[in-house]
Amino acid sequence: MTDHLLAPNAVLQGADMALADNPLAPDDVVSGSPRSGIVSLAAVGDTEVGVWELGVGVVQDTEIDEVFVVLSGEATVDFADGTPSLELRAGSIGRLAAGARTTWTVRETLRKVYVA
């Protein structure tokens, strides 16, 4: 698997690694000028593991089915369907359902490891 960053029997420092720019659609940015970054670490079967980051601002998104662990930052995720908001900070573990319409309000650049 040469297209993934994490080799077998290896370790990376997820909080410090450089991420590829992941441009946001202008229509998804509600306020601010947040930057988004991403890197795919590995594939385990049909599952992708990676690191994703979103800078300070407010962004709308349509989610994929994923489990994640927040490495750093602070944000609130609000759901268009009225599902209770998620308060995220370092150490938070969450799950998002495919198709959920969300609004991410990032107060401190948020970085997470995702499994999707």
mmCIF file of N, CA and C in Angstrom:
data_model
loop_
_atom_site.group_PDB
_atom_site.id
_atom_site.type_symbol
_atom_site.label_atom_id
_atom_site.label_comp_id
_atom_site.label_asym_id
_atom_site.label_seq_id
_atom_site.Cartn_x
_atom_site.Cartn_y
_atom_site.Cartn_z
ATOM 1 N N MET A 1 0.813 -1.181 0.000
ATOM 2 C CA MET A 1 0.000 0.000 0.000
ATOM 3 C C MET A 1 0.860 1.250 0.000
ATOM 4 N N THR A 2 1.403 1.600 -1.085
ATOM 5 C CA THR A 2 2.305 2.738 -1.148
ATOM 6 C C THR A 2 1.582 4.073 -1.174
ATOM 7 N N ASP A 3 0.245 4.089 -1.376
ATOM 8 C CA ASP A 3 -0.471 5.351 -1.442
ATOM 9 C C ASP A 3 -0.911 5.845 -0.060
ATOM 10 N N HIS A 4 -0.565 5.140 1.006
ATOM 11 C CA HIS A 4 -0.915 5.557 2.359
ATOM 12 C C HIS A 4 0.346 5.912 3.135
ATOM 13 N N LEU A 5 0.197 6.806 4.086
ATOM 14 C CA LEU A 5 1.334 7.350 4.807
ATOM 15 C C LEU A 5 1.875 6.430 5.900
ATOM 16 N N LEU A 6 1.016 5.686 6.549
ATOM 17 C CA LEU A 6 1.425 4.894 7.699
ATOM 18 C C LEU A 6 1.787 3.465 7.280
ATOM 19 N N ALA A 7 3.053 3.130 7.409
ATOM 20 C CA ALA A 7 3.526 1.785 7.081
ATOM 21 C C ALA A 7 3.188 0.838 8.231
ATOM 22 N N PRO A 8 3.109 -0.462 7.964
ATOM 23 C CA PRO A 8 2.903 -1.418 9.055
ATOM 24 C C PRO A 8 4.019 -1.313 10.101
ATOM 25 N N ASN A 9 3.671 -1.551 11.337
ATOM 26 C CA ASN A 9 4.622 -1.540 12.453
ATOM 27 C C ASN A 9 5.357 -0.207 12.568
ATOM 28 N N ALA A 10 4.613 0.884 12.435
ATOM 29 C CA ALA A 10 5.183 2.233 12.487
ATOM 30 C C ALA A 10 4.292 3.133 13.341
ATOM 31 N N VAL A 11 4.802 4.302 13.677
ATOM 32 C CA VAL A 11 4.038 5.275 14.442
ATOM 33 C C VAL A 11 4.279 6.667 13.870
ATOM 34 N N LEU A 12 3.252 7.507 13.920
ATOM 35 C CA LEU A 12 3.337 8.907 13.501
ATOM 36 C C LEU A 12 2.805 9.782 14.625
ATOM 37 N N GLN A 13 3.231 11.024 14.666
ATOM 38 C CA GLN A 13 2.701 11.978 15.636
ATOM 39 C C GLN A 13 1.574 12.754 14.960
ATOM 40 N N GLY A 14 0.344 12.324 15.177
ATOM 41 C CA GLY A 14 -0.822 12.877 14.490
ATOM 42 C C GLY A 14 -1.060 14.352 14.733
ATOM 43 N N ALA A 15 -0.681 14.852 15.893
ATOM 44 C CA ALA A 15 -0.915 16.259 16.201
ATOM 45 C C ALA A 15 0.042 17.171 15.453
ATOM 46 N N ASP A 16 1.176 16.640 14.984
ATOM 47 C CA ASP A 16 2.214 17.465 14.366
ATOM 48 C C ASP A 16 2.357 17.282 12.863
ATOM 49 N N MET A 17 1.725 16.281 12.283
ATOM 50 C CA MET A 17 1.983 15.953 10.887
ATOM 51 C C MET A 17 1.387 16.986 9.924
ATOM 52 N N ALA A 18 2.065 17.171 8.792
ATOM 53 C CA ALA A 18 1.570 18.060 7.742
ATOM 54 C C ALA A 18 0.414 17.383 7.015
ATOM 55 N N LEU A 19 -0.611 18.169 6.707
ATOM 56 C CA LEU A 19 -1.776 17.656 5.996
ATOM 57 C C LEU A 19 -1.878 18.317 4.633
ATOM 58 N N ALA A 20 -2.379 17.573 3.665
ATOM 59 C CA ALA A 20 -2.612 18.131 2.332
ATOM 60 C C ALA A 20 -3.803 19.078 2.395
ATOM 61 N N ASP A 21 -3.732 20.165 1.643
ATOM 62 C CA ASP A 21 -4.835 21.110 1.586
ATOM 63 C C ASP A 21 -6.081 20.401 1.071
ATOM 64 N N ASN A 22 -7.214 20.656 1.702
ATOM 65 C CA ASN A 22 -8.491 20.049 1.352
ATOM 66 C C ASN A 22 -9.496 21.194 1.190
ATOM 67 N N PRO A 23 -9.486 21.872 0.020
ATOM 68 C CA PRO A 23 -10.288 23.081 -0.147
ATOM 69 C C PRO A 23 -11.777 22.854 0.159
ATOM 70 N N LEU A 24 -12.352 23.834 0.842
ATOM 71 C CA LEU A 24 -13.771 23.802 1.163
ATOM 72 C C LEU A 24 -14.553 24.466 0.034
ATOM 73 N N ALA A 25 -15.742 23.961 -0.243
ATOM 74 C CA ALA A 25 -16.609 24.614 -1.224
ATOM 75 C C ALA A 25 -17.036 25.962 -0.648
ATOM 76 N N PRO A 26 -16.912 27.047 -1.400
ATOM 77 C CA PRO A 26 -17.271 28.365 -0.876
ATOM 78 C C PRO A 26 -18.684 28.427 -0.293
ATOM 79 N N ASP A 27 -19.620 27.690 -0.879
ATOM 80 C CA ASP A 27 -20.998 27.689 -0.372
ATOM 81 C C ASP A 27 -21.123 27.030 0.990
ATOM 82 N N ASP A 28 -20.130 26.214 1.384
ATOM 83 C CA ASP A 28 -20.175 25.533 2.683
ATOM 84 C C ASP A 28 -19.643 26.404 3.818
ATOM 85 N N VAL A 29 -18.893 27.455 3.490
ATOM 86 C CA VAL A 29 -18.324 28.326 4.526
ATOM 87 C C VAL A 29 -19.371 29.360 4.932
ATOM 88 N N VAL A 30 -19.777 29.292 6.210
ATOM 89 C CA VAL A 30 -20.779 30.216 6.748
ATOM 90 C C VAL A 30 -20.108 31.487 7.228
ATOM 91 N N SER A 31 -18.980 31.349 7.933
ATOM 92 C CA SER A 31 -18.237 32.525 8.391
ATOM 93 C C SER A 31 -16.772 32.171 8.610
ATOM 94 N N GLY A 32 -15.937 33.209 8.571
ATOM 95 C CA GLY A 32 -14.507 33.018 8.735
ATOM 96 C C GLY A 32 -13.872 32.560 7.441
ATOM 97 N N SER A 33 -12.604 32.186 7.531
ATOM 98 C CA SER A 33 -11.839 31.676 6.389
ATOM 99 C C SER A 33 -11.127 30.392 6.804
ATOM 100 N N PRO A 34 -11.897 29.384 7.222
ATOM 101 C CA PRO A 34 -11.251 28.170 7.721
ATOM 102 C C PRO A 34 -10.518 27.407 6.628
ATOM 103 N N ARG A 35 -9.380 26.832 7.010
ATOM 104 C CA ARG A 35 -8.612 25.943 6.143
ATOM 105 C C ARG A 35 -8.947 24.514 6.540
ATOM 106 N N SER A 36 -9.003 23.651 5.574
ATOM 107 C CA SER A 36 -9.209 22.234 5.856
ATOM 108 C C SER A 36 -8.029 21.448 5.294
ATOM 109 N N GLY A 37 -7.588 20.440 6.044
ATOM 110 C CA GLY A 37 -6.503 19.581 5.605
ATOM 111 C C GLY A 37 -6.837 18.132 5.875
ATOM 112 N N ILE A 38 -6.204 17.237 5.125
ATOM 113 C CA ILE A 38 -6.504 15.816 5.278
ATOM 114 C C ILE A 38 -5.302 14.989 4.827
ATOM 115 N N VAL A 39 -5.172 13.802 5.405
ATOM 116 C CA VAL A 39 -4.198 12.827 4.929
ATOM 117 C C VAL A 39 -4.755 11.436 5.220
ATOM 118 N N SER A 40 -4.656 10.557 4.249
ATOM 119 C CA SER A 40 -5.038 9.164 4.436
ATOM 120 C C SER A 40 -3.843 8.431 5.018
ATOM 121 N N LEU A 41 -4.060 7.734 6.130
ATOM 122 C CA LEU A 41 -2.970 7.021 6.795
ATOM 123 C C LEU A 41 -2.854 5.577 6.356
ATOM 124 N N ALA A 42 -4.006 4.910 6.260
ATOM 125 C CA ALA A 42 -3.979 3.481 5.957
ATOM 126 C C ALA A 42 -5.364 3.007 5.540
ATOM 127 N N ALA A 43 -5.384 1.882 4.861
ATOM 128 C CA ALA A 43 -6.630 1.177 4.568
ATOM 129 C C ALA A 43 -6.573 -0.143 5.319
ATOM 130 N N VAL A 44 -7.636 -0.438 6.022
ATOM 131 C CA VAL A 44 -7.751 -1.702 6.738
ATOM 132 C C VAL A 44 -9.009 -2.361 6.175
ATOM 133 N N GLY A 45 -8.816 -3.334 5.304
ATOM 134 C CA GLY A 45 -9.957 -3.892 4.578
ATOM 135 C C GLY A 45 -10.557 -2.791 3.718
ATOM 136 N N ASP A 46 -11.874 -2.592 3.834
ATOM 137 C CA ASP A 46 -12.560 -1.536 3.080
ATOM 138 C C ASP A 46 -12.644 -0.240 3.862
ATOM 139 N N THR A 47 -11.940 -0.143 4.976
ATOM 140 C CA THR A 47 -12.033 1.006 5.868
ATOM 141 C C THR A 47 -10.815 1.906 5.702
ATOM 142 N N GLU A 48 -11.060 3.219 5.655
ATOM 143 C CA GLU A 48 -9.976 4.193 5.564
ATOM 144 C C GLU A 48 -9.743 4.815 6.934
ATOM 145 N N VAL A 49 -8.483 5.005 7.269
ATOM 146 C CA VAL A 49 -8.082 5.690 8.495
ATOM 147 C C VAL A 49 -7.256 6.896 8.073
ATOM 148 N N GLY A 50 -7.577 8.066 8.619
ATOM 149 C CA GLY A 50 -6.843 9.260 8.241
ATOM 150 C C GLY A 50 -6.911 10.331 9.309
ATOM 151 N N VAL A 51 -6.299 11.459 9.009
ATOM 152 C CA VAL A 51 -6.321 12.630 9.887
ATOM 153 C C VAL A 51 -6.952 13.760 9.097
ATOM 154 N N TRP A 52 -7.875 14.490 9.743
ATOM 155 C CA TRP A 52 -8.585 15.610 9.133
ATOM 156 C C TRP A 52 -8.510 16.793 10.071
ATOM 157 N N GLU A 53 -8.427 17.985 9.500
ATOM 158 C CA GLU A 53 -8.326 19.200 10.301
ATOM 159 C C GLU A 53 -9.223 20.276 9.702
ATOM 160 N N LEU A 54 -9.813 21.095 10.593
ATOM 161 C CA LEU A 54 -10.625 22.224 10.160
ATOM 162 C C LEU A 54 -10.270 23.422 11.018
ATOM 163 N N GLY A 55 -9.952 24.536 10.344
ATOM 164 C CA GLY A 55 -9.568 25.755 11.043
ATOM 165 C C GLY A 55 -10.756 26.521 11.598
ATOM 166 N N VAL A 56 -10.450 27.576 12.341
ATOM 167 C CA VAL A 56 -11.453 28.397 13.016
ATOM 168 C C VAL A 56 -12.420 28.999 11.995
ATOM 169 N N GLY A 57 -13.702 28.878 12.295
ATOM 170 C CA GLY A 57 -14.769 29.403 11.450
ATOM 171 C C GLY A 57 -16.002 28.530 11.573
ATOM 172 N N VAL A 58 -16.968 28.767 10.704
ATOM 173 C CA VAL A 58 -18.213 27.996 10.694
ATOM 174 C C VAL A 58 -18.410 27.430 9.301
ATOM 175 N N VAL A 59 -18.618 26.097 9.233
ATOM 176 C CA VAL A 59 -18.713 25.383 7.964
ATOM 177 C C VAL A 59 -19.876 24.402 8.017
ATOM 178 N N GLN A 60 -20.613 24.312 6.911
ATOM 179 C CA GLN A 60 -21.660 23.297 6.778
ATOM 180 C C GLN A 60 -21.093 22.093 6.040
ATOM 181 N N ASP A 61 -21.631 20.897 6.344
ATOM 182 C CA ASP A 61 -21.110 19.683 5.721
ATOM 183 C C ASP A 61 -22.208 18.634 5.643
ATOM 184 N N THR A 62 -22.032 17.679 4.753
ATOM 185 C CA THR A 62 -22.839 16.464 4.719
ATOM 186 C C THR A 62 -21.890 15.344 5.077
ATOM 187 N N GLU A 63 -22.198 14.615 6.127
ATOM 188 C CA GLU A 63 -21.270 13.648 6.717
ATOM 189 C C GLU A 63 -21.243 12.315 5.988
ATOM 190 N N ILE A 64 -20.135 11.605 6.211
ATOM 191 C CA ILE A 64 -20.014 10.203 5.838
ATOM 192 C C ILE A 64 -20.109 9.402 7.140
ATOM 193 N N ASP A 65 -20.307 8.106 7.039
ATOM 194 C CA ASP A 65 -20.356 7.259 8.232
ATOM 195 C C ASP A 65 -18.931 7.112 8.757
ATOM 196 N N GLU A 66 -18.678 7.603 9.953
ATOM 197 C CA GLU A 66 -17.332 7.541 10.500
ATOM 198 C C GLU A 66 -17.332 7.542 12.021
ATOM 199 N N VAL A 67 -16.249 7.032 12.556
ATOM 200 C CA VAL A 67 -15.916 7.146 13.981
ATOM 201 C C VAL A 67 -14.649 7.990 14.027
ATOM 202 N N PHE A 68 -14.538 8.870 15.035
ATOM 203 C CA PHE A 68 -13.365 9.730 15.102
ATOM 204 C C PHE A 68 -12.924 9.955 16.541
ATOM 205 N N VAL A 69 -11.657 10.348 16.675
ATOM 206 C CA VAL A 69 -11.076 10.737 17.960
ATOM 207 C C VAL A 69 -10.424 12.095 17.747
ATOM 208 N N VAL A 70 -10.795 13.080 18.556
ATOM 209 C CA VAL A 70 -10.234 14.423 18.434
ATOM 210 C C VAL A 70 -8.850 14.451 19.086
ATOM 211 N N LEU A 71 -7.862 14.908 18.317
ATOM 212 C CA LEU A 71 -6.500 15.036 18.817
ATOM 213 C C LEU A 71 -6.276 16.388 19.492
ATOM 214 N N SER A 72 -6.854 17.439 18.901
ATOM 215 C CA SER A 72 -6.659 18.787 19.433
ATOM 216 C C SER A 72 -7.765 19.699 18.918
ATOM 217 N N GLY A 73 -7.952 20.815 19.623
ATOM 218 C CA GLY A 73 -8.911 21.826 19.198
ATOM 219 C C GLY A 73 -10.227 21.764 19.942
ATOM 220 N N GLU A 74 -11.124 22.666 19.534
ATOM 221 C CA GLU A 74 -12.456 22.779 20.149
ATOM 222 C C GLU A 74 -13.474 23.156 19.099
ATOM 223 N N ALA A 75 -14.622 22.479 19.118
ATOM 224 C CA ALA A 75 -15.685 22.785 18.158
ATOM 225 C C ALA A 75 -17.022 22.285 18.685
ATOM 226 N N THR A 76 -18.073 22.829 18.093
ATOM 227 C CA THR A 76 -19.434 22.347 18.311
ATOM 228 C C THR A 76 -19.958 21.889 16.958
ATOM 229 N N VAL A 77 -20.600 20.728 16.928
ATOM 230 C CA VAL A 77 -21.238 20.236 15.712
ATOM 231 C C VAL A 77 -22.740 20.249 15.957
ATOM 232 N N ASP A 78 -23.462 21.038 15.154
ATOM 233 C CA ASP A 78 -24.924 21.102 15.223
ATOM 234 C C ASP A 78 -25.502 20.326 14.054
ATOM 235 N N PHE A 79 -26.652 19.694 14.283
ATOM 236 C CA PHE A 79 -27.294 18.852 13.278
ATOM 237 C C PHE A 79 -28.572 19.510 12.777
ATOM 238 N N ALA A 80 -28.769 19.530 11.459
ATOM 239 C CA ALA A 80 -29.946 20.140 10.851
ATOM 240 C C ALA A 80 -31.236 19.449 11.268
ATOM 241 N N ASP A 81 -31.170 18.163 11.623
ATOM 242 C CA ASP A 81 -32.381 17.412 11.973
ATOM 243 C C ASP A 81 -32.765 17.543 13.448
ATOM 244 N N GLY A 82 -32.039 18.371 14.212
ATOM 245 C CA GLY A 82 -32.377 18.566 15.622
ATOM 246 C C GLY A 82 -31.687 17.613 16.574
ATOM 247 N N THR A 83 -30.856 16.691 16.061
ATOM 248 C CA THR A 83 -30.064 15.826 16.940
ATOM 249 C C THR A 83 -29.270 16.721 17.891
ATOM 250 N N PRO A 84 -29.132 16.342 19.173
ATOM 251 C CA PRO A 84 -28.356 17.185 20.094
ATOM 252 C C PRO A 84 -26.940 17.455 19.582
ATOM 253 N N SER A 85 -26.459 18.661 19.836
ATOM 254 C CA SER A 85 -25.130 19.085 19.409
ATOM 255 C C SER A 85 -24.044 18.250 20.065
ATOM 256 N N LEU A 86 -22.906 18.165 19.387
ATOM 257 C CA LEU A 86 -21.719 17.521 19.928
ATOM 258 C C LEU A 86 -20.730 18.602 20.332
ATOM 259 N N GLU A 87 -20.199 18.521 21.538
ATOM 260 C CA GLU A 87 -19.131 19.422 21.992
ATOM 261 C C GLU A 87 -17.829 18.631 21.913
ATOM 262 N N LEU A 88 -16.917 19.094 21.082
ATOM 263 C CA LEU A 88 -15.688 18.358 20.820
ATOM 264 C C LEU A 88 -14.481 19.081 21.398
ATOM 265 N N ARG A 89 -13.568 18.285 21.959
ATOM 266 C CA ARG A 89 -12.280 18.780 22.435
ATOM 267 C C ARG A 89 -11.315 17.606 22.417
ATOM 268 N N ALA A 90 -10.038 17.848 22.670
ATOM 269 C CA ALA A 90 -9.058 16.769 22.651
ATOM 270 C C ALA A 90 -9.531 15.611 23.514
ATOM 271 N N GLY A 91 -9.504 14.417 22.948
ATOM 272 C CA GLY A 91 -9.928 13.217 23.652
ATOM 273 C C GLY A 91 -11.357 12.802 23.357
ATOM 274 N N SER A 92 -12.168 13.679 22.744
ATOM 275 C CA SER A 92 -13.552 13.315 22.402
ATOM 276 C C SER A 92 -13.552 12.199 21.369
ATOM 277 N N ILE A 93 -14.451 11.243 21.548
ATOM 278 C CA ILE A 93 -14.649 10.150 20.602
ATOM 279 C C ILE A 93 -16.085 10.256 20.121
ATOM 280 N N GLY A 94 -16.275 10.268 18.805
ATOM 281 C CA GLY A 94 -17.627 10.446 18.277
ATOM 282 C C GLY A 94 -17.898 9.582 17.073
ATOM 283 N N ARG A 95 -19.157 9.611 16.673
ATOM 284 C CA ARG A 95 -19.580 8.915 15.466
ATOM 285 C C ARG A 95 -20.546 9.807 14.716
ATOM 286 N N LEU A 96 -20.379 9.847 13.402
ATOM 287 C CA LEU A 96 -21.272 10.600 12.528
ATOM 288 C C LEU A 96 -21.921 9.639 11.557
ATOM 289 N N ALA A 97 -23.184 9.907 11.243
ATOM 290 C CA ALA A 97 -23.942 9.054 10.331
ATOM 291 C C ALA A 97 -23.896 9.618 8.915
ATOM 292 N N ALA A 98 -23.776 8.744 7.946
ATOM 293 C CA ALA A 98 -23.772 9.157 6.545
ATOM 294 C C ALA A 98 -25.033 9.950 6.237
ATOM 295 N N GLY A 99 -24.845 11.077 5.546
ATOM 296 C CA GLY A 99 -25.968 11.897 5.113
ATOM 297 C C GLY A 99 -26.400 12.969 6.093
ATOM 298 N N ALA A 100 -25.902 12.921 7.329
ATOM 299 C CA ALA A 100 -26.284 13.944 8.316
ATOM 300 C C ALA A 100 -25.803 15.309 7.832
ATOM 301 N N ARG A 101 -26.687 16.304 7.876
ATOM 302 C CA ARG A 101 -26.316 17.682 7.537
ATOM 303 C C ARG A 101 -25.884 18.352 8.828
ATOM 304 N N THR A 102 -24.669 18.896 8.839
ATOM 305 C CA THR A 102 -24.092 19.451 10.056
ATOM 306 C C THR A 102 -23.564 20.865 9.820
ATOM 307 N N THR A 103 -23.415 21.584 10.934
ATOM 308 C CA THR A 103 -22.724 22.871 10.948
ATOM 309 C C THR A 103 -21.644 22.777 12.008
ATOM 310 N N TRP A 104 -20.402 22.959 11.590
ATOM 311 C CA TRP A 104 -19.240 22.888 12.476
ATOM 312 C C TRP A 104 -18.837 24.305 12.864
ATOM 313 N N THR A 105 -18.882 24.620 14.150
ATOM 314 C CA THR A 105 -18.408 25.903 14.655
ATOM 315 C C THR A 105 -17.099 25.618 15.382
ATOM 316 N N VAL A 106 -15.996 25.989 14.746
ATOM 317 C CA VAL A 106 -14.671 25.672 15.265
ATOM 318 C C VAL A 106 -14.106 26.906 15.967
ATOM 319 N N ARG A 107 -13.840 26.754 17.266
ATOM 320 C CA ARG A 107 -13.295 27.845 18.079
ATOM 321 C C ARG A 107 -11.770 27.792 18.166
ATOM 322 N N GLU A 108 -11.217 26.585 18.069
ATOM 323 C CA GLU A 108 -9.772 26.362 18.049
ATOM 324 C C GLU A 108 -9.538 25.258 17.030
ATOM 325 N N THR A 109 -8.616 25.438 16.103
ATOM 326 C CA THR A 109 -8.406 24.482 15.015
ATOM 327 C C THR A 109 -8.554 23.048 15.518
ATOM 328 N N LEU A 110 -9.448 22.312 14.871
ATOM 329 C CA LEU A 110 -9.800 20.951 15.283
ATOM 330 C C LEU A 110 -9.063 19.953 14.399
ATOM 331 N N ARG A 111 -8.415 18.982 15.033
ATOM 332 C CA ARG A 111 -7.743 17.897 14.303
ATOM 333 C C ARG A 111 -8.238 16.586 14.862
ATOM 334 N N LYS A 112 -8.631 15.664 13.971
ATOM 335 C CA LYS A 112 -9.146 14.369 14.424
ATOM 336 C C LYS A 112 -8.596 13.241 13.567
ATOM 337 N N VAL A 113 -8.538 12.072 14.173
ATOM 338 C CA VAL A 113 -8.279 10.833 13.452
ATOM 339 C C VAL A 113 -9.657 10.248 13.129
ATOM 340 N N TYR A 114 -9.874 9.887 11.884
ATOM 341 C CA TYR A 114 -11.164 9.319 11.493
ATOM 342 C C TYR A 114 -10.985 7.907 10.968
ATOM 343 N N VAL A 115 -12.043 7.108 11.143
ATOM 344 C CA VAL A 115 -12.122 5.756 10.618
ATOM 345 C C VAL A 115 -13.438 5.708 9.846
ATOM 346 N N ALA A 116 -13.340 5.521 8.524
ATOM 347 C CA ALA A 116 -14.559 5.572 7.699
ATOM 348 C C ALA A 116 -14.547 4.468 6.650
#
